[in-house]
Coordinates of N, CA, C and O in Angstrom, one line a residue:
M247 N -24.4 0.4 0.9 CA -23.0 0.6 0.6 C -22.2 -0.6 0.7 O -22.4 -1.4 1.9
T248 N -21.5 -1.3 -0.3 CA -20.7 -2.5 0.1 C -19.2 -2.2 0.4 O -18.9 -1.1 -0.1
E249 N -18.6 -3.1 1.0 CA -17.2 -2.9 1.3 C -16.5 -3.2 0.2 O -16.6 -3.9 -0.5
N250 N -15.4 -2.5 -0.1 CA -14.3 -2.4 -1.2 C -13.6 -3.5 -0.9 O -13.1 -3.9 0.2
P251 N -13.5 -4.5 -1.9 CA -12.7 -5.6 -2.0 C -11.1 -5.3 -1.8 O -10.8 -4.3 -2.3
V252 N -10.3 -6.1 -0.9 CA -8.9 -5.8 -0.9 C -8.5 -6.7 -1.8 O -8.7 -8.1 -1.9
P253 N -7.4 -6.4 -2.7 CA -6.7 -7.2 -3.6 C -5.8 -8.3 -2.9 O -5.6 -8.1 -1.6
V254 N -5.6 -9.4 -3.6 CA -4.9 -10.3 -3.1 C -3.6 -9.9 -2.4 O -3.4 -10.0 -1.5
T255 N -2.9 -8.9 -3.1 CA -1.9 -8.1 -2.6 C -1.9 -6.9 -2.9 O -2.2 -6.5 -4.2
A256 N -1.6 -6.1 -2.2 CA -1.6 -4.7 -2.4 C -0.4 -4.0 -2.9 O -0.4 -2.9 -3.0
A257 N 0.8 -4.9 -2.7 CA 2.1 -4.4 -3.0 C 2.2 -3.6 -4.3 O 2.9 -2.4 -4.0
P258 N 1.8 -3.7 -5.4 CA 2.0 -3.0 -6.4 C 1.3 -1.6 -6.3 O 2.1 -0.6 -6.7
Y259 N 0.3 -1.4 -5.6 CA -0.2 -0.2 -5.5 C 0.6 0.6 -4.3 O 0.6 1.9 -4.3
L260 N 0.7 -0.1 -3.3 CA 1.6 0.6 -2.1 C 3.2 1.1 -2.6 O 3.6 1.7 -1.9
Q261 N 3.7 0.3 -3.6 CA 4.9 0.7 -4.2 C 5.1 1.9 -4.9 O 6.0 2.5 -5.3
Q262 N 3.9 2.6 -5.4 CA 3.7 3.5 -6.2 C 4.1 4.9 -5.3 O 3.8 5.0 -3.9
T263 N 4.8 5.8 -5.9 CA 5.3 7.1 -5.4 C 4.4 8.6 -6.1 O 4.6 9.5 -5.5
Q264 N 4.0 8.1 -7.2 CA 3.5 9.5 -8.1 C 2.1 9.3 -8.3 O 1.4 10.4 -8.3
V265 N 1.3 8.1 -7.9 CA 0.0 8.0 -8.1 C -0.8 7.1 -7.0 O -0.1 6.3 -6.6
W266 N -2.1 7.5 -6.9 CA -3.2 6.5 -6.2 C -3.9 6.0 -7.2 O -4.6 6.6 -8.1
T267 N -4.2 4.6 -7.0 CA -5.1 4.0 -7.7 C -6.4 3.5 -7.0 O -6.2 2.9 -6.0
D268 N -7.4 4.3 -7.3 CA -8.5 3.9 -6.5 C -9.4 2.6 -6.8 O -8.6 1.8 -7.7
V269 N -10.4 2.3 -5.9 CA -10.9 0.8 -6.3 C -11.6 0.6 -7.7 O -11.8 -0.6 -8.0
H270 N -11.9 1.7 -8.6 CA -12.3 1.7 -9.6 C -11.2 1.6 -10.8 O -11.5 1.3 -11.9
G271 N -9.8 1.4 -10.2 CA -8.9 1.5 -11.2 C -8.3 2.7 -12.0 O -7.5 2.6 -12.6
N272 N -9.0 3.9 -11.4 CA -8.5 5.2 -11.8 C -7.1 5.6 -11.2 O -7.1 5.5 -9.9
T273 N -6.4 6.2 -11.9 CA -5.1 6.6 -11.1 C -5.2 8.1 -11.0 O -5.8 8.8 -11.9
H274 N -4.7 8.6 -10.1 CA -4.7 10.1 -9.7 C -3.3 10.4 -9.4 O -2.6 9.7 -8.5
L275 N -2.9 11.5 -10.0 CA -1.5 11.9 -9.5 C -1.6 12.6 -8.3 O -2.5 13.3 -7.8
L276 N -0.8 12.2 -7.4 CA -0.5 12.6 -5.9 C -0.5 14.0 -5.8 O -1.2 14.7 -4.9
E277 N 0.2 14.7 -6.7 CA 0.6 16.1 -6.7 C -0.8 16.8 -6.7 O -0.9 18.2 -6.6
D278 N -1.7 16.2 -7.7 CA -2.9 16.9 -8.0 C -4.2 16.6 -6.9 O -5.1 17.3 -6.9
M279 N -3.8 15.8 -5.9 CA -5.0 15.5 -5.0 C -4.8 16.6 -3.8 O -4.0 17.0 -3.5
T280 N -6.0 16.9 -3.6 CA -6.1 17.8 -2.3 C -5.7 17.2 -1.1 O -5.7 15.9 -1.0
A281 N -5.7 18.0 -0.1 CA -5.1 17.6 1.2 C -6.0 16.8 1.9 O -5.9 15.7 2.4
N282 N -7.3 17.0 1.7 CA -8.4 16.5 2.3 C -8.6 15.1 1.4 O -8.7 14.0 2.2
Y283 N -8.3 15.0 0.1 CA -8.5 13.5 -0.4 C -7.2 12.8 0.1 O -7.4 11.4 0.3
L284 N -6.1 13.3 0.0 CA -4.9 12.6 0.7 C -5.1 11.9 2.0 O -5.0 10.8 2.4
R285 N -5.9 12.9 2.9 CA -6.3 12.4 4.3 C -7.0 11.2 4.3 O -7.1 10.2 4.9
N286 N -8.0 11.5 3.3 CA -9.2 10.2 3.2 C -8.7 8.9 2.9 O -8.9 7.9 3.2
V287 N -7.7 9.0 1.8 CA -6.9 7.8 1.3 C -6.1 7.2 2.6 O -6.1 5.9 2.7
L288 N -5.4 8.2 3.0 CA -4.6 7.6 4.2 C -5.5 6.8 5.4 O -5.1 5.8 5.9
S289 N -6.7 7.6 5.7 CA -7.4 7.2 6.4 C -8.0 5.7 6.2 O -8.2 4.7 6.8
Y290 N -8.4 5.6 5.0 CA -9.0 4.5 4.2 C -8.0 3.2 4.4 O -8.2 1.9 4.8
L291 N -6.6 3.5 4.0 CA -5.5 2.6 4.2 C -5.2 2.1 5.6 O -5.0 0.9 5.9
E292 N -5.2 3.2 6.5 CA -5.0 2.7 7.9 C -6.1 1.8 8.3 O -5.9 0.8 9.2
H293 N -7.4 2.2 7.9 CA -8.5 1.4 8.3 C -8.3 0.0 7.7 O -8.9 -1.1 8.5
K294 N -8.0 -0.3 6.6 CA -7.5 -1.7 5.9 C -6.1 -2.2 6.3 O -5.9 -3.3 5.9
A295 N -5.5 -1.5 7.1 CA -3.8 -1.9 7.4 C -4.0 -3.5 7.8 O -3.1 -4.1 7.1
D296 N -4.6 -3.9 8.7 CA -4.6 -5.1 9.2 C -4.7 -6.2 8.0 O -4.1 -7.2 7.9
E297 N -6.0 -6.0 7.4 CA -6.3 -6.9 6.1 C -5.2 -6.8 5.0 O -4.8 -7.6 4.4
L298 N -4.8 -5.6 4.6 CA -3.6 -5.5 3.8 C -2.4 -6.1 4.1 O -1.9 -6.9 3.2
Y299 N -2.0 -6.0 5.3 CA -0.9 -6.6 5.9 C -0.9 -8.3 5.9 O 0.1 -8.8 5.6
G300 N -2.1 -8.6 6.4 CA -2.2 -9.8 6.3 C -2.1 -10.6 4.9 O -1.6 -11.7 4.6
A301 N -2.8 -9.8 3.8 CA -2.6 -10.3 2.5 C -1.2 -10.4 1.9 O -0.6 -11.2 1.3
E302 N -0.6 -9.1 2.4 CA 1.1 -9.2 2.2 C 1.9 -10.3 2.8 O 2.8 -10.8 2.0
Q303 N 1.4 -10.5 4.1 CA 2.1 -11.7 4.6 C 2.0 -13.0 3.9 O 2.9 -13.7 3.6
E304 N 0.5 -13.2 3.4 CA 0.4 -14.6 2.7 C 1.3 -14.6 1.5 O 1.6 -15.5 1.2
E305 N 1.5 -13.4 0.7 CA 2.1 -13.5 -0.6 C 3.6 -13.6 -0.2 O 4.2 -14.3 -1.1
V306 N 4.0 -13.2 0.9 CA 5.5 -13.4 1.1 C 5.6 -15.1 1.3 O 6.5 -15.5 1.0
V307 N 4.7 -15.5 2.1 CA 4.9 -17.0 2.4 C 4.7 -17.7 1.1 O 5.6 -18.6 1.0
R308 N 3.9 -17.4 0.3 CA 3.8 -18.0 -0.9 C 5.1 -17.8 -1.8 O 5.6 -18.7 -2.5
A309 N 5.7 -16.8 -1.8 CA 7.0 -16.5 -2.4 C 8.1 -17.3 -2.0 O 9.0 -17.8 -2.5
Q310 N 8.0 -17.4 -0.5 CA 9.2 -18.1 0.1 C 8.8 -19.6 -0.2 O 10.1 -20.4 -0.4
L311 N 7.8 -20.2 -0.5 CA 7.5 -21.7 -0.8 C 8.1 -21.8 -2.2 O 8.6 -22.7 -2.5
V312 N 7.7 -20.8 -3.2 CA 8.3 -20.9 -4.5 C 9.8 -21.0 -4.5 O 10.3 -21.6 -5.1
E313 N 10.4 -19.9 -3.5 CA 11.9 -20.1 -3.3 C 12.5 -21.5 -3.1 O 13.5 -21.7 -3.6
V314 N 11.9 -22.2 -2.4 CA 12.3 -23.5 -1.9 C 12.4 -24.3 -3.2 O 13.2 -25.2 -3.4
F315 N 11.4 -24.3 -4.1 CA 11.2 -25.2 -5.2 C 11.9 -24.5 -6.3 O 12.3 -25.4 -7.3
E316 N 12.0 -23.2 -6.6 CA 12.5 -22.5 -7.7 C 13.5 -21.3 -7.2 O 13.2 -20.2 -7.3
P317 N 14.7 -22.0 -6.6 CA 15.5 -20.7 -6.1 C 16.1 -19.7 -6.8 O 16.3 -18.6 -6.5
C318 N 16.2 -20.1 -8.2 CA 16.8 -19.0 -9.2 C 15.6 -18.0 -9.5 O 16.0 -16.7 -9.8
R319 N 14.3 -18.2 -9.0 CA 13.4 -17.2 -9.3 C 13.5 -15.9 -8.4 O 13.2 -14.9 -8.7
Y320 N 14.1 -16.0 -7.3 CA 14.3 -14.8 -6.3 C 15.7 -15.0 -5.9 O 16.3 -15.5 -4.9
P321 N 16.7 -14.7 -6.7 CA 18.1 -14.7 -6.5 C 18.7 -14.2 -5.4 O 19.6 -14.7 -4.7
H322 N 18.2 -13.2 -4.7 CA 18.6 -12.6 -3.5 C 17.7 -13.2 -2.2 O 17.8 -12.6 -1.2
G323 N 16.7 -14.0 -2.6 CA 15.7 -14.6 -1.4 C 14.8 -13.5 -1.2 O 14.7 -12.6 -1.8
V324 N 13.7 -14.1 -0.7 CA 12.6 -13.3 -0.4 C 12.6 -12.6 1.0 O 12.7 -13.3 2.0
P325 N 12.6 -11.1 1.1 CA 12.6 -10.6 2.4 C 11.6 -10.9 3.2 O 10.4 -10.7 2.7
P326 N 11.7 -11.2 4.4 CA 10.6 -11.3 5.4 C 9.9 -10.0 5.7 O 10.7 -9.0 5.6
L327 N 8.7 -10.1 6.2 CA 8.1 -9.0 6.6 C 8.3 -8.8 8.1 O 7.9 -9.7 8.7
E328 N 8.9 -7.9 8.6 CA 9.4 -7.8 10.1 C 9.0 -6.6 10.4 O 9.6 -5.7 10.9
F329 N 7.6 -6.4 10.8 CA 7.2 -5.3 11.5 C 6.5 -5.6 12.9 O 5.7 -6.5 12.8
A330 N 6.4 -4.7 13.5 CA 5.6 -5.1 15.0 C 4.1 -4.9 14.7 O 3.4 -5.6 15.2
T331 N 3.6 -4.0 13.8 CA 2.2 -3.8 13.6 C 2.0 -3.7 12.1 O 2.7 -3.1 11.4
A332 N 0.6 -3.9 11.8 CA 0.3 -3.6 10.3 C 0.4 -2.0 10.1 O 0.8 -1.7 9.0
R333 N 0.2 -1.1 11.1 CA 0.4 0.1 10.7 C 1.7 0.7 10.7 O 2.1 1.4 9.8
E334 N 2.7 -0.1 11.4 CA 4.1 0.3 11.0 C 4.5 -0.1 9.7 O 5.2 0.5 8.9
W335 N 4.0 -1.3 9.3 CA 4.4 -1.5 8.0 C 3.6 -0.8 6.9 O 4.4 -0.4 6.0
L336 N 2.4 -0.3 7.1 CA 1.7 0.4 6.1 C 2.4 1.8 6.1 O 2.8 2.3 4.9
Q337 N 2.9 2.3 7.1 CA 3.6 3.7 7.0 C 5.0 3.6 6.5 O 5.5 4.6 6.0
S338 N 5.7 2.4 6.3 CA 7.1 2.2 5.6 C 6.9 2.1 4.1 O 7.8 2.1 3.3
T339 N 5.6 2.0 3.4 CA 5.4 1.8 2.1 C 5.5 3.1 1.4 O 5.4 4.2 2.0
P340 N 6.2 3.1 0.2 CA 6.5 4.4 -0.5 C 5.2 5.1 -0.7 O 5.3 6.3 -0.8
L341 N 3.9 4.5 -1.0 CA 2.8 5.3 -1.2 C 2.5 6.1 -0.2 O 2.3 7.4 0.0
V342 N 2.5 5.4 1.0 CA 2.0 6.3 2.3 C 3.2 7.3 2.7 O 2.9 8.5 3.2
K343 N 4.4 7.2 2.4 CA 5.5 8.0 2.6 C 5.2 9.2 1.9 O 5.4 10.4 2.2
A344 N 5.2 9.1 0.7 CA 4.8 10.1 -0.5 C 3.6 11.0 -0.3 O 3.6 12.2 -0.1
M345 N 2.5 10.1 0.2 CA 1.3 11.0 0.7 C 1.4 11.9 1.9 O 1.2 12.9 1.8
T346 N 1.9 11.4 2.9 CA 2.5 12.0 4.2 C 3.3 13.1 3.9 O 3.1 14.2 4.3
E347 N 4.3 12.9 3.1 CA 5.1 14.2 2.7 C 4.6 15.1 2.0 O 4.7 16.3 2.2
L348 N 3.6 15.0 1.0 CA 2.8 15.8 0.3 C 1.9 16.7 1.3 O 1.7 17.9 1.2
L349 N 1.2 16.0 2.3 CA 0.5 16.5 3.4 C 1.2 17.6 4.1 O 0.5 18.6 4.5
G350 N 2.2 17.4 4.4 CA 3.3 18.3 5.1 C 3.5 19.7 4.2 O 3.9 20.5 4.8
E351 N 3.3 19.4 3.0 CA 3.6 20.6 2.3 C 2.6 21.5 2.0 O 2.7 22.5 1.2
R352 N 1.4 20.9 2.3 CA 0.2 22.0 1.7 C -1.0 22.0 2.8 O -1.2 21.1 3.5
P353 N -1.5 23.1 3.1 CA -2.8 23.3 3.7 C -4.0 22.5 3.2 O -4.1 22.2 2.1
A354 N -4.8 22.1 4.2 CA -6.1 21.7 3.9 C -7.0 22.6 2.9 O -7.1 23.9 3.4
R355 N -7.5 22.3 2.0 CA -8.5 23.1 1.2 C -10.0 22.6 1.6 O -10.4 21.7 1.8
H356 N -10.9 23.7 1.8 CA -12.0 23.5 2.1 C -13.1 23.7 1.0 O -12.8 24.6 0.1

């Protein structure tokens, strides 16, 4: 089994609040996912947190460099990533918040 590649930036996927997009590009409505599937996805994201956060930091640095040369591209500036840990950052994303909230609302199905 090969390791799933991490996208250059996971930001578009982690900003979602209604769907999870899997490694095959398939989208799944969060409300239709079982508690076990939600837990598996959260576990996968936590396993990849350092890698995802590193890619996100690189993307922010790129955006900040563009801001220097094209200030009008980001009129409010590029916000820095200021989290103590990759896990803290991951837990702040809309996708993880939405999944965690759904898990609190439903029991695990076996």
